[in-house]
């Protein structure tokens, strides 16, 4: 919300159809949005059918590898939106969380979108890795708490902040 500097940078891992990218550029007014996806066809599809913003910098690469190569304190906002947590083991999550923390600015926010069941280890690993590092953490599940059923896949969205200021969501 209130940037430390006038040059605000966001990083999006996983392009999808570009809705998140569009929101960061047009609604949140980030000065630079870098979008990383390991499949260049996703960029083409998002550009052709969903008007992916020309203001985004597109990088075809592995998301975690890209994150690990970035300088410390570079981004004000990171969205990690690969949609499935089934491939994320404990070591991967540890690398992801520690490196996202490292490249976030002092008031930076990480948004982590994962599809999982409540019983899957990935959900518990994410919580275990976020809690000791970030000062503020919120988790929402699509459809609310009633949508969680045994064995059902649910979209979980974690918000983690380096700042001690509580999250404020403006609807």
Short mmCIF file of N, CA and C in Angstrom, two decimals:
data_model
loop_
_atom_site.label_atom_id
_atom_site.label_comp_id
_atom_site.label_asym_id
_atom_site.label_seq_id
_atom_site.Cartn_x
_atom_site.Cartn_y
_atom_site.Cartn_z
N UNK A 1 0.81 -1.20 0.00
CA UNK A 1 0.00 0.00 0.00
C UNK A 1 0.85 1.26 0.00
N UNK A 2 1.63 1.52 1.05
CA UNK A 2 2.47 2.71 1.03
C UNK A 2 3.91 2.31 0.77
N UNK A 3 4.40 2.57 -0.43
CA UNK A 3 5.74 2.10 -0.81
C UNK A 3 6.85 2.84 -0.08
N UNK A 4 7.98 2.15 0.13
CA UNK A 4 9.15 2.78 0.73
C UNK A 4 9.83 3.70 -0.27
N UNK A 5 9.77 3.34 -1.53
CA UNK A 5 10.38 4.16 -2.58
C UNK A 5 9.39 4.30 -3.72
N UNK A 6 9.74 5.12 -4.69
CA UNK A 6 8.82 5.34 -5.80
C UNK A 6 8.93 4.26 -6.88
N UNK A 7 9.97 3.45 -6.82
CA UNK A 7 10.15 2.40 -7.82
C UNK A 7 9.77 1.05 -7.24
N UNK A 8 8.50 0.73 -7.30
CA UNK A 8 8.00 -0.52 -6.71
C UNK A 8 8.08 -1.65 -7.73
N UNK A 9 8.64 -2.79 -7.28
CA UNK A 9 8.81 -3.93 -8.17
C UNK A 9 8.07 -5.14 -7.63
N UNK A 10 7.41 -5.85 -8.54
CA UNK A 10 6.71 -7.09 -8.19
C UNK A 10 7.24 -8.22 -9.05
N UNK A 11 7.18 -9.42 -8.48
CA UNK A 11 7.60 -10.62 -9.18
C UNK A 11 6.43 -11.60 -9.14
N UNK A 12 6.10 -12.15 -10.31
CA UNK A 12 5.03 -13.14 -10.40
C UNK A 12 5.64 -14.42 -10.96
N UNK A 13 5.53 -15.50 -10.20
CA UNK A 13 6.01 -16.80 -10.66
C UNK A 13 4.77 -17.61 -11.04
N UNK A 14 4.65 -17.91 -12.33
CA UNK A 14 3.47 -18.60 -12.86
C UNK A 14 2.53 -17.59 -13.48
N UNK A 15 2.52 -17.50 -14.77
CA UNK A 15 1.75 -16.46 -15.48
C UNK A 15 0.25 -16.72 -15.51
N UNK A 16 -0.14 -17.98 -15.74
CA UNK A 16 -1.56 -18.25 -15.94
C UNK A 16 -2.07 -17.44 -17.12
N UNK A 17 -3.25 -16.86 -16.99
CA UNK A 17 -3.79 -16.04 -18.07
C UNK A 17 -3.46 -14.56 -17.89
N UNK A 18 -2.71 -14.22 -16.85
CA UNK A 18 -2.23 -12.85 -16.68
C UNK A 18 -3.11 -11.97 -15.82
N UNK A 19 -4.10 -12.51 -15.16
CA UNK A 19 -5.00 -11.69 -14.34
C UNK A 19 -4.25 -11.03 -13.19
N UNK A 20 -3.37 -11.78 -12.52
CA UNK A 20 -2.60 -11.23 -11.41
C UNK A 20 -1.67 -10.12 -11.92
N UNK A 21 -1.05 -10.35 -13.05
CA UNK A 21 -0.14 -9.37 -13.64
C UNK A 21 -0.89 -8.09 -13.95
N UNK A 22 -2.05 -8.21 -14.56
CA UNK A 22 -2.88 -7.05 -14.89
C UNK A 22 -3.25 -6.27 -13.63
N UNK A 23 -3.63 -6.97 -12.58
CA UNK A 23 -4.01 -6.30 -11.32
C UNK A 23 -2.83 -5.55 -10.72
N UNK A 24 -1.66 -6.16 -10.73
CA UNK A 24 -0.48 -5.51 -10.16
C UNK A 24 -0.10 -4.25 -10.93
N UNK A 25 -0.25 -4.28 -12.24
CA UNK A 25 0.11 -3.13 -13.07
C UNK A 25 -0.97 -2.05 -13.01
N UNK A 26 -2.22 -2.44 -13.24
CA UNK A 26 -3.28 -1.45 -13.40
C UNK A 26 -3.98 -1.03 -12.11
N UNK A 27 -4.06 -1.92 -11.14
CA UNK A 27 -4.75 -1.56 -9.89
C UNK A 27 -3.78 -1.20 -8.77
N UNK A 28 -2.70 -1.95 -8.67
CA UNK A 28 -1.74 -1.72 -7.58
C UNK A 28 -0.63 -0.75 -7.98
N UNK A 29 -0.56 -0.44 -9.26
CA UNK A 29 0.37 0.56 -9.79
C UNK A 29 1.84 0.26 -9.51
N UNK A 30 2.22 -1.00 -9.68
CA UNK A 30 3.64 -1.33 -9.57
C UNK A 30 4.37 -0.77 -10.78
N UNK A 31 5.57 -0.27 -10.56
CA UNK A 31 6.36 0.32 -11.64
C UNK A 31 6.92 -0.75 -12.56
N UNK A 32 7.28 -1.90 -11.98
CA UNK A 32 7.82 -2.98 -12.78
C UNK A 32 7.25 -4.30 -12.27
N UNK A 33 6.79 -5.13 -13.20
CA UNK A 33 6.31 -6.47 -12.87
C UNK A 33 7.07 -7.45 -13.76
N UNK A 34 7.81 -8.34 -13.12
CA UNK A 34 8.53 -9.39 -13.83
C UNK A 34 7.72 -10.67 -13.68
N UNK A 35 7.44 -11.32 -14.80
CA UNK A 35 6.65 -12.54 -14.81
C UNK A 35 7.53 -13.69 -15.28
N UNK A 36 7.60 -14.75 -14.47
CA UNK A 36 8.44 -15.89 -14.80
C UNK A 36 7.55 -17.12 -14.95
N UNK A 37 7.71 -17.82 -16.06
CA UNK A 37 7.00 -19.07 -16.28
C UNK A 37 7.95 -19.99 -17.05
N UNK A 38 7.90 -21.27 -16.78
CA UNK A 38 8.81 -22.19 -17.47
C UNK A 38 8.31 -22.59 -18.86
N UNK A 39 7.18 -22.04 -19.29
CA UNK A 39 6.59 -22.40 -20.57
C UNK A 39 6.26 -21.13 -21.35
N UNK A 40 7.01 -20.86 -22.41
CA UNK A 40 6.78 -19.66 -23.22
C UNK A 40 5.40 -19.65 -23.87
N UNK A 41 4.83 -20.83 -24.13
CA UNK A 41 3.50 -20.91 -24.72
C UNK A 41 2.44 -20.28 -23.83
N UNK A 42 2.65 -20.30 -22.52
CA UNK A 42 1.72 -19.68 -21.58
C UNK A 42 1.66 -18.18 -21.84
N UNK A 43 2.82 -17.55 -22.05
CA UNK A 43 2.85 -16.12 -22.35
C UNK A 43 2.10 -15.81 -23.64
N UNK A 44 2.35 -16.62 -24.67
CA UNK A 44 1.68 -16.42 -25.95
C UNK A 44 0.16 -16.52 -25.81
N UNK A 45 -0.28 -17.54 -25.08
CA UNK A 45 -1.71 -17.76 -24.86
C UNK A 45 -2.32 -16.58 -24.09
N UNK A 46 -1.66 -16.18 -23.00
CA UNK A 46 -2.17 -15.08 -22.18
C UNK A 46 -2.21 -13.77 -22.96
N UNK A 47 -1.22 -13.55 -23.80
CA UNK A 47 -1.18 -12.33 -24.61
C UNK A 47 -2.27 -12.33 -25.68
N UNK A 48 -2.42 -13.47 -26.33
CA UNK A 48 -3.36 -13.57 -27.45
C UNK A 48 -4.81 -13.55 -27.01
N UNK A 49 -5.14 -14.29 -25.95
CA UNK A 49 -6.54 -14.47 -25.57
C UNK A 49 -6.98 -13.67 -24.35
N UNK A 50 -6.03 -13.21 -23.53
CA UNK A 50 -6.41 -12.52 -22.30
C UNK A 50 -5.73 -11.17 -22.14
N UNK A 51 -5.15 -10.65 -23.21
CA UNK A 51 -4.56 -9.32 -23.24
C UNK A 51 -3.55 -9.12 -22.11
N UNK A 52 -2.61 -10.04 -21.97
CA UNK A 52 -1.53 -9.89 -20.99
C UNK A 52 -0.84 -8.56 -21.24
N UNK A 53 -0.64 -7.79 -20.20
CA UNK A 53 -0.09 -6.44 -20.32
C UNK A 53 1.28 -6.43 -20.97
N UNK A 54 1.46 -5.46 -21.88
CA UNK A 54 2.76 -5.25 -22.51
C UNK A 54 3.77 -4.65 -21.53
N UNK A 55 3.28 -4.15 -20.40
CA UNK A 55 4.15 -3.52 -19.41
C UNK A 55 4.88 -4.53 -18.53
N UNK A 56 4.56 -5.79 -18.66
CA UNK A 56 5.22 -6.83 -17.88
C UNK A 56 6.47 -7.30 -18.60
N UNK A 57 7.50 -7.59 -17.82
CA UNK A 57 8.72 -8.20 -18.37
C UNK A 57 8.58 -9.71 -18.25
N UNK A 58 8.64 -10.42 -19.37
CA UNK A 58 8.41 -11.85 -19.37
C UNK A 58 9.74 -12.61 -19.44
N UNK A 59 9.87 -13.60 -18.55
CA UNK A 59 11.09 -14.40 -18.49
C UNK A 59 10.69 -15.87 -18.52
N UNK A 60 11.23 -16.62 -19.48
CA UNK A 60 10.98 -18.05 -19.53
C UNK A 60 12.09 -18.74 -18.75
N UNK A 61 11.73 -19.26 -17.57
CA UNK A 61 12.72 -19.91 -16.70
C UNK A 61 11.98 -20.66 -15.60
N UNK A 62 12.72 -21.49 -14.89
CA UNK A 62 12.20 -22.14 -13.70
C UNK A 62 12.05 -21.09 -12.60
N UNK A 63 10.90 -21.06 -11.96
CA UNK A 63 10.60 -20.03 -10.97
C UNK A 63 11.56 -20.00 -9.79
N UNK A 64 11.79 -21.14 -9.16
CA UNK A 64 12.67 -21.17 -8.00
C UNK A 64 14.11 -20.83 -8.39
N UNK A 65 14.57 -21.34 -9.53
CA UNK A 65 15.92 -21.01 -9.98
C UNK A 65 16.07 -19.50 -10.20
N UNK A 66 15.04 -18.87 -10.77
CA UNK A 66 15.07 -17.42 -10.99
C UNK A 66 15.13 -16.68 -9.65
N UNK A 67 14.29 -17.10 -8.71
CA UNK A 67 14.26 -16.46 -7.39
C UNK A 67 15.64 -16.55 -6.72
N UNK A 68 16.26 -17.70 -6.80
CA UNK A 68 17.55 -17.91 -6.14
C UNK A 68 18.67 -17.06 -6.73
N UNK A 69 18.49 -16.57 -7.96
CA UNK A 69 19.51 -15.74 -8.62
C UNK A 69 19.34 -14.25 -8.37
N UNK A 70 18.26 -13.85 -7.70
CA UNK A 70 17.97 -12.42 -7.54
C UNK A 70 18.72 -11.82 -6.35
N UNK A 71 18.95 -10.50 -6.44
CA UNK A 71 19.60 -9.77 -5.36
C UNK A 71 18.67 -9.61 -4.16
N UNK A 72 19.25 -9.47 -3.00
CA UNK A 72 18.48 -9.29 -1.77
C UNK A 72 17.70 -7.97 -1.82
N UNK A 73 16.56 -7.96 -1.17
CA UNK A 73 15.72 -6.77 -0.99
C UNK A 73 15.26 -6.12 -2.30
N UNK A 74 15.09 -6.91 -3.34
CA UNK A 74 14.77 -6.36 -4.66
C UNK A 74 13.27 -6.09 -4.86
N UNK A 75 12.41 -6.99 -4.38
CA UNK A 75 10.99 -6.92 -4.71
C UNK A 75 10.14 -6.51 -3.52
N UNK A 76 9.09 -5.76 -3.83
CA UNK A 76 8.14 -5.34 -2.80
C UNK A 76 6.99 -6.33 -2.66
N UNK A 77 6.81 -7.15 -3.70
CA UNK A 77 5.67 -8.06 -3.73
C UNK A 77 6.05 -9.26 -4.59
N UNK A 78 5.82 -10.45 -4.07
CA UNK A 78 6.06 -11.67 -4.84
C UNK A 78 4.80 -12.50 -4.82
N UNK A 79 4.36 -12.92 -5.99
CA UNK A 79 3.23 -13.85 -6.11
C UNK A 79 3.78 -15.14 -6.67
N UNK A 80 3.65 -16.21 -5.89
CA UNK A 80 4.08 -17.53 -6.35
C UNK A 80 2.81 -18.32 -6.62
N UNK A 81 2.50 -18.48 -7.90
CA UNK A 81 1.20 -19.02 -8.29
C UNK A 81 1.37 -20.16 -9.29
N UNK A 82 1.94 -21.26 -8.81
CA UNK A 82 2.12 -22.41 -9.69
C UNK A 82 0.95 -23.38 -9.59
N UNK A 83 0.02 -23.08 -8.71
CA UNK A 83 -1.28 -23.73 -8.60
C UNK A 83 -1.28 -25.11 -7.97
N UNK A 84 -0.22 -25.87 -8.05
CA UNK A 84 -0.24 -27.21 -7.46
C UNK A 84 0.92 -27.39 -6.50
N UNK A 85 0.60 -27.84 -5.32
CA UNK A 85 1.64 -28.09 -4.33
C UNK A 85 2.09 -29.53 -4.30
N UNK A 86 1.57 -30.35 -5.19
CA UNK A 86 1.86 -31.78 -5.11
C UNK A 86 3.33 -32.10 -5.36
N UNK A 87 4.05 -31.24 -6.10
CA UNK A 87 5.46 -31.51 -6.38
C UNK A 87 6.39 -30.87 -5.35
N UNK A 88 5.87 -30.09 -4.43
CA UNK A 88 6.69 -29.32 -3.51
C UNK A 88 7.04 -30.15 -2.27
N UNK A 89 8.28 -30.63 -2.21
CA UNK A 89 8.70 -31.35 -1.01
C UNK A 89 9.23 -30.35 0.02
N UNK A 90 9.58 -30.83 1.20
CA UNK A 90 10.00 -29.96 2.30
C UNK A 90 11.23 -29.13 1.92
N UNK A 91 12.20 -29.75 1.25
CA UNK A 91 13.41 -29.02 0.86
C UNK A 91 13.08 -27.90 -0.13
N UNK A 92 12.21 -28.18 -1.10
CA UNK A 92 11.80 -27.17 -2.08
C UNK A 92 11.12 -25.99 -1.38
N UNK A 93 10.22 -26.29 -0.46
CA UNK A 93 9.49 -25.24 0.26
C UNK A 93 10.46 -24.40 1.09
N UNK A 94 11.42 -25.05 1.73
CA UNK A 94 12.42 -24.34 2.53
C UNK A 94 13.22 -23.39 1.64
N UNK A 95 13.68 -23.86 0.49
CA UNK A 95 14.41 -23.00 -0.45
C UNK A 95 13.54 -21.85 -0.94
N UNK A 96 12.30 -22.15 -1.27
CA UNK A 96 11.38 -21.13 -1.77
C UNK A 96 11.15 -20.04 -0.73
N UNK A 97 10.78 -20.43 0.48
CA UNK A 97 10.45 -19.44 1.51
C UNK A 97 11.68 -18.62 1.90
N UNK A 98 12.81 -19.26 2.12
CA UNK A 98 14.00 -18.52 2.55
C UNK A 98 14.48 -17.56 1.47
N UNK A 99 14.41 -17.97 0.21
CA UNK A 99 14.85 -17.08 -0.86
C UNK A 99 13.85 -15.98 -1.17
N UNK A 100 12.57 -16.26 -1.05
CA UNK A 100 11.58 -15.18 -1.20
C UNK A 100 11.78 -14.15 -0.11
N UNK A 101 11.99 -14.60 1.12
CA UNK A 101 12.24 -13.68 2.23
C UNK A 101 13.47 -12.83 1.93
N UNK A 102 14.51 -13.44 1.44
CA UNK A 102 15.77 -12.75 1.15
C UNK A 102 15.61 -11.66 0.09
N UNK A 103 14.81 -11.91 -0.95
CA UNK A 103 14.70 -10.94 -2.05
C UNK A 103 13.58 -9.93 -1.86
N UNK A 104 12.78 -10.10 -0.80
CA UNK A 104 11.73 -9.12 -0.51
C UNK A 104 12.31 -7.90 0.19
N UNK A 105 11.74 -6.73 -0.09
CA UNK A 105 12.12 -5.51 0.62
C UNK A 105 11.66 -5.61 2.08
N UNK A 106 12.04 -4.64 2.90
CA UNK A 106 11.73 -4.69 4.34
C UNK A 106 10.25 -4.79 4.64
N UNK A 107 9.41 -4.19 3.82
CA UNK A 107 7.96 -4.28 4.01
C UNK A 107 7.32 -5.19 2.97
N UNK A 108 8.13 -6.06 2.37
CA UNK A 108 7.66 -6.91 1.29
C UNK A 108 6.64 -7.95 1.71
N UNK A 109 5.85 -8.36 0.73
CA UNK A 109 4.78 -9.34 0.96
C UNK A 109 4.92 -10.47 -0.05
N UNK A 110 4.79 -11.68 0.47
CA UNK A 110 4.78 -12.89 -0.36
C UNK A 110 3.35 -13.42 -0.39
N UNK A 111 2.86 -13.71 -1.59
CA UNK A 111 1.57 -14.37 -1.77
C UNK A 111 1.85 -15.73 -2.39
N UNK A 112 1.42 -16.77 -1.72
CA UNK A 112 1.70 -18.13 -2.15
C UNK A 112 0.38 -18.85 -2.36
N UNK A 113 0.12 -19.26 -3.60
CA UNK A 113 -1.13 -19.93 -3.96
C UNK A 113 -0.84 -21.42 -4.16
N UNK A 114 -1.52 -22.26 -3.40
CA UNK A 114 -1.28 -23.70 -3.46
C UNK A 114 -2.60 -24.45 -3.48
N UNK A 115 -2.70 -25.45 -4.35
CA UNK A 115 -3.85 -26.34 -4.35
C UNK A 115 -3.44 -27.59 -3.60
N UNK A 116 -4.22 -27.92 -2.58
CA UNK A 116 -3.86 -29.02 -1.70
C UNK A 116 -5.10 -29.50 -0.96
N UNK A 117 -4.96 -30.62 -0.29
CA UNK A 117 -5.96 -31.02 0.69
C UNK A 117 -5.42 -30.62 2.05
N UNK A 118 -6.28 -30.58 3.04
CA UNK A 118 -5.85 -30.24 4.39
C UNK A 118 -4.86 -31.28 4.90
N UNK A 119 -5.00 -32.50 4.44
CA UNK A 119 -4.16 -33.59 4.93
C UNK A 119 -2.78 -33.65 4.27
N UNK A 120 -2.59 -33.00 3.15
CA UNK A 120 -1.31 -33.09 2.44
C UNK A 120 -0.18 -32.44 3.24
N UNK A 121 0.98 -33.07 3.21
CA UNK A 121 2.14 -32.56 3.94
C UNK A 121 2.57 -31.18 3.45
N UNK A 122 2.32 -30.86 2.18
CA UNK A 122 2.77 -29.59 1.63
C UNK A 122 2.19 -28.42 2.41
N UNK A 123 0.94 -28.50 2.79
CA UNK A 123 0.30 -27.42 3.53
C UNK A 123 0.98 -27.20 4.87
N UNK A 124 1.26 -28.27 5.57
CA UNK A 124 1.90 -28.18 6.88
C UNK A 124 3.35 -27.73 6.74
N UNK A 125 4.03 -28.15 5.70
CA UNK A 125 5.41 -27.72 5.47
C UNK A 125 5.48 -26.22 5.20
N UNK A 126 4.54 -25.72 4.41
CA UNK A 126 4.51 -24.28 4.12
C UNK A 126 4.34 -23.49 5.41
N UNK A 127 3.40 -23.89 6.23
CA UNK A 127 3.17 -23.19 7.50
C UNK A 127 4.41 -23.25 8.38
N UNK A 128 5.04 -24.41 8.47
CA UNK A 128 6.25 -24.58 9.29
C UNK A 128 7.40 -23.72 8.79
N UNK A 129 7.49 -23.50 7.49
CA UNK A 129 8.57 -22.68 6.95
C UNK A 129 8.28 -21.19 7.04
N UNK A 130 7.00 -20.79 6.90
CA UNK A 130 6.65 -19.37 6.95
C UNK A 130 6.72 -18.81 8.36
N UNK A 131 6.24 -19.54 9.34
CA UNK A 131 6.09 -19.01 10.70
C UNK A 131 7.36 -18.47 11.34
N UNK A 132 8.49 -19.16 11.26
CA UNK A 132 9.67 -18.60 11.94
C UNK A 132 10.34 -17.44 11.19
N UNK A 133 9.95 -17.21 9.95
CA UNK A 133 10.64 -16.23 9.12
C UNK A 133 9.84 -14.93 8.98
N UNK A 134 8.57 -15.02 8.64
CA UNK A 134 7.75 -13.85 8.39
C UNK A 134 7.03 -13.40 9.66
N UNK A 135 6.81 -12.09 9.77
CA UNK A 135 6.21 -11.53 10.99
C UNK A 135 4.69 -11.61 10.97
N UNK A 136 4.09 -11.55 9.81
CA UNK A 136 2.63 -11.63 9.67
C UNK A 136 2.30 -12.70 8.64
N UNK A 137 1.34 -13.57 8.98
CA UNK A 137 0.91 -14.62 8.04
C UNK A 137 -0.60 -14.75 8.12
N UNK A 138 -1.22 -14.79 6.96
CA UNK A 138 -2.66 -15.06 6.85
C UNK A 138 -2.85 -16.13 5.80
N UNK A 139 -3.84 -16.98 6.00
CA UNK A 139 -4.15 -18.00 5.01
C UNK A 139 -5.65 -17.99 4.76
N UNK A 140 -6.03 -18.01 3.51
CA UNK A 140 -7.43 -18.08 3.11
C UNK A 140 -7.61 -19.30 2.23
N UNK A 141 -8.78 -19.88 2.30
CA UNK A 141 -9.07 -20.99 1.38
C UNK A 141 -10.28 -20.60 0.55
N UNK A 142 -10.19 -20.93 -0.72
CA UNK A 142 -11.27 -20.60 -1.65
C UNK A 142 -12.54 -21.32 -1.22
N UNK A 143 -13.60 -20.58 -1.14
CA UNK A 143 -14.87 -21.15 -0.70
C UNK A 143 -15.06 -21.10 0.81
N UNK A 144 -14.09 -20.57 1.53
CA UNK A 144 -14.20 -20.46 2.98
C UNK A 144 -13.92 -21.79 3.67
N UNK A 145 -14.00 -21.76 4.97
CA UNK A 145 -13.66 -22.92 5.78
C UNK A 145 -14.60 -24.10 5.51
N UNK A 146 -15.83 -23.82 5.09
CA UNK A 146 -16.78 -24.90 4.81
C UNK A 146 -16.40 -25.71 3.57
N UNK A 147 -15.53 -25.16 2.72
CA UNK A 147 -15.15 -25.87 1.50
C UNK A 147 -14.13 -26.98 1.76
N UNK A 148 -13.58 -27.01 2.95
CA UNK A 148 -12.57 -28.02 3.27
C UNK A 148 -13.26 -29.31 3.69
N UNK A 149 -13.08 -30.32 2.88
CA UNK A 149 -13.64 -31.64 3.17
C UNK A 149 -12.51 -32.65 3.07
N UNK A 150 -12.64 -33.74 3.76
CA UNK A 150 -11.61 -34.76 3.73
C UNK A 150 -11.35 -35.21 2.30
N UNK A 151 -10.11 -35.07 1.88
CA UNK A 151 -9.72 -35.52 0.54
C UNK A 151 -9.99 -34.53 -0.57
N UNK A 152 -10.69 -33.43 -0.30
CA UNK A 152 -11.01 -32.47 -1.36
C UNK A 152 -9.84 -31.53 -1.61
N UNK A 153 -9.55 -31.28 -2.88
CA UNK A 153 -8.54 -30.29 -3.23
C UNK A 153 -9.12 -28.89 -3.06
N UNK A 154 -8.38 -28.03 -2.40
CA UNK A 154 -8.83 -26.67 -2.12
C UNK A 154 -7.71 -25.71 -2.47
N UNK A 155 -8.06 -24.54 -2.94
CA UNK A 155 -7.10 -23.50 -3.26
C UNK A 155 -6.80 -22.70 -1.99
N UNK A 156 -5.58 -22.80 -1.49
CA UNK A 156 -5.14 -22.05 -0.31
C UNK A 156 -4.25 -20.90 -0.75
N UNK A 157 -4.48 -19.72 -0.18
CA UNK A 157 -3.68 -18.55 -0.51
C UNK A 157 -3.08 -18.01 0.79
N UNK A 158 -1.75 -18.06 0.85
CA UNK A 158 -1.02 -17.54 2.01
C UNK A 158 -0.52 -16.14 1.70
N UNK A 159 -0.65 -15.24 2.67
CA UNK A 159 -0.06 -13.92 2.62
C UNK A 159 0.95 -13.86 3.75
N UNK A 160 2.19 -13.53 3.45
CA UNK A 160 3.24 -13.45 4.46
C UNK A 160 3.99 -12.13 4.29
N UNK A 161 4.16 -11.43 5.40
CA UNK A 161 4.78 -10.11 5.35
C UNK A 161 6.01 -10.03 6.24
N UNK A 162 7.01 -9.29 5.79
CA UNK A 162 8.19 -9.03 6.60
C UNK A 162 7.92 -7.94 7.64
N UNK A 163 6.87 -7.18 7.44
CA UNK A 163 6.53 -6.07 8.32
C UNK A 163 5.71 -6.54 9.52
N UNK A 164 5.83 -5.82 10.62
CA UNK A 164 5.01 -6.15 11.80
C UNK A 164 3.61 -5.55 11.72
N UNK A 165 3.40 -4.66 10.76
CA UNK A 165 2.07 -4.06 10.62
C UNK A 165 1.08 -5.09 10.14
N UNK A 166 -0.09 -5.17 10.78
CA UNK A 166 -1.10 -6.16 10.37
C UNK A 166 -1.56 -5.92 8.94
N UNK A 167 -1.93 -7.00 8.30
CA UNK A 167 -2.50 -6.91 6.95
C UNK A 167 -3.80 -6.13 6.98
N UNK A 168 -4.01 -5.34 5.95
CA UNK A 168 -5.29 -4.67 5.75
C UNK A 168 -5.72 -4.94 4.33
N UNK A 169 -6.86 -5.60 4.19
CA UNK A 169 -7.38 -5.92 2.87
C UNK A 169 -8.52 -4.98 2.54
N UNK A 170 -8.34 -4.19 1.47
CA UNK A 170 -9.38 -3.27 1.04
C UNK A 170 -10.21 -3.97 -0.03
N UNK A 171 -11.47 -4.18 0.26
CA UNK A 171 -12.36 -4.87 -0.69
C UNK A 171 -12.99 -3.86 -1.63
#
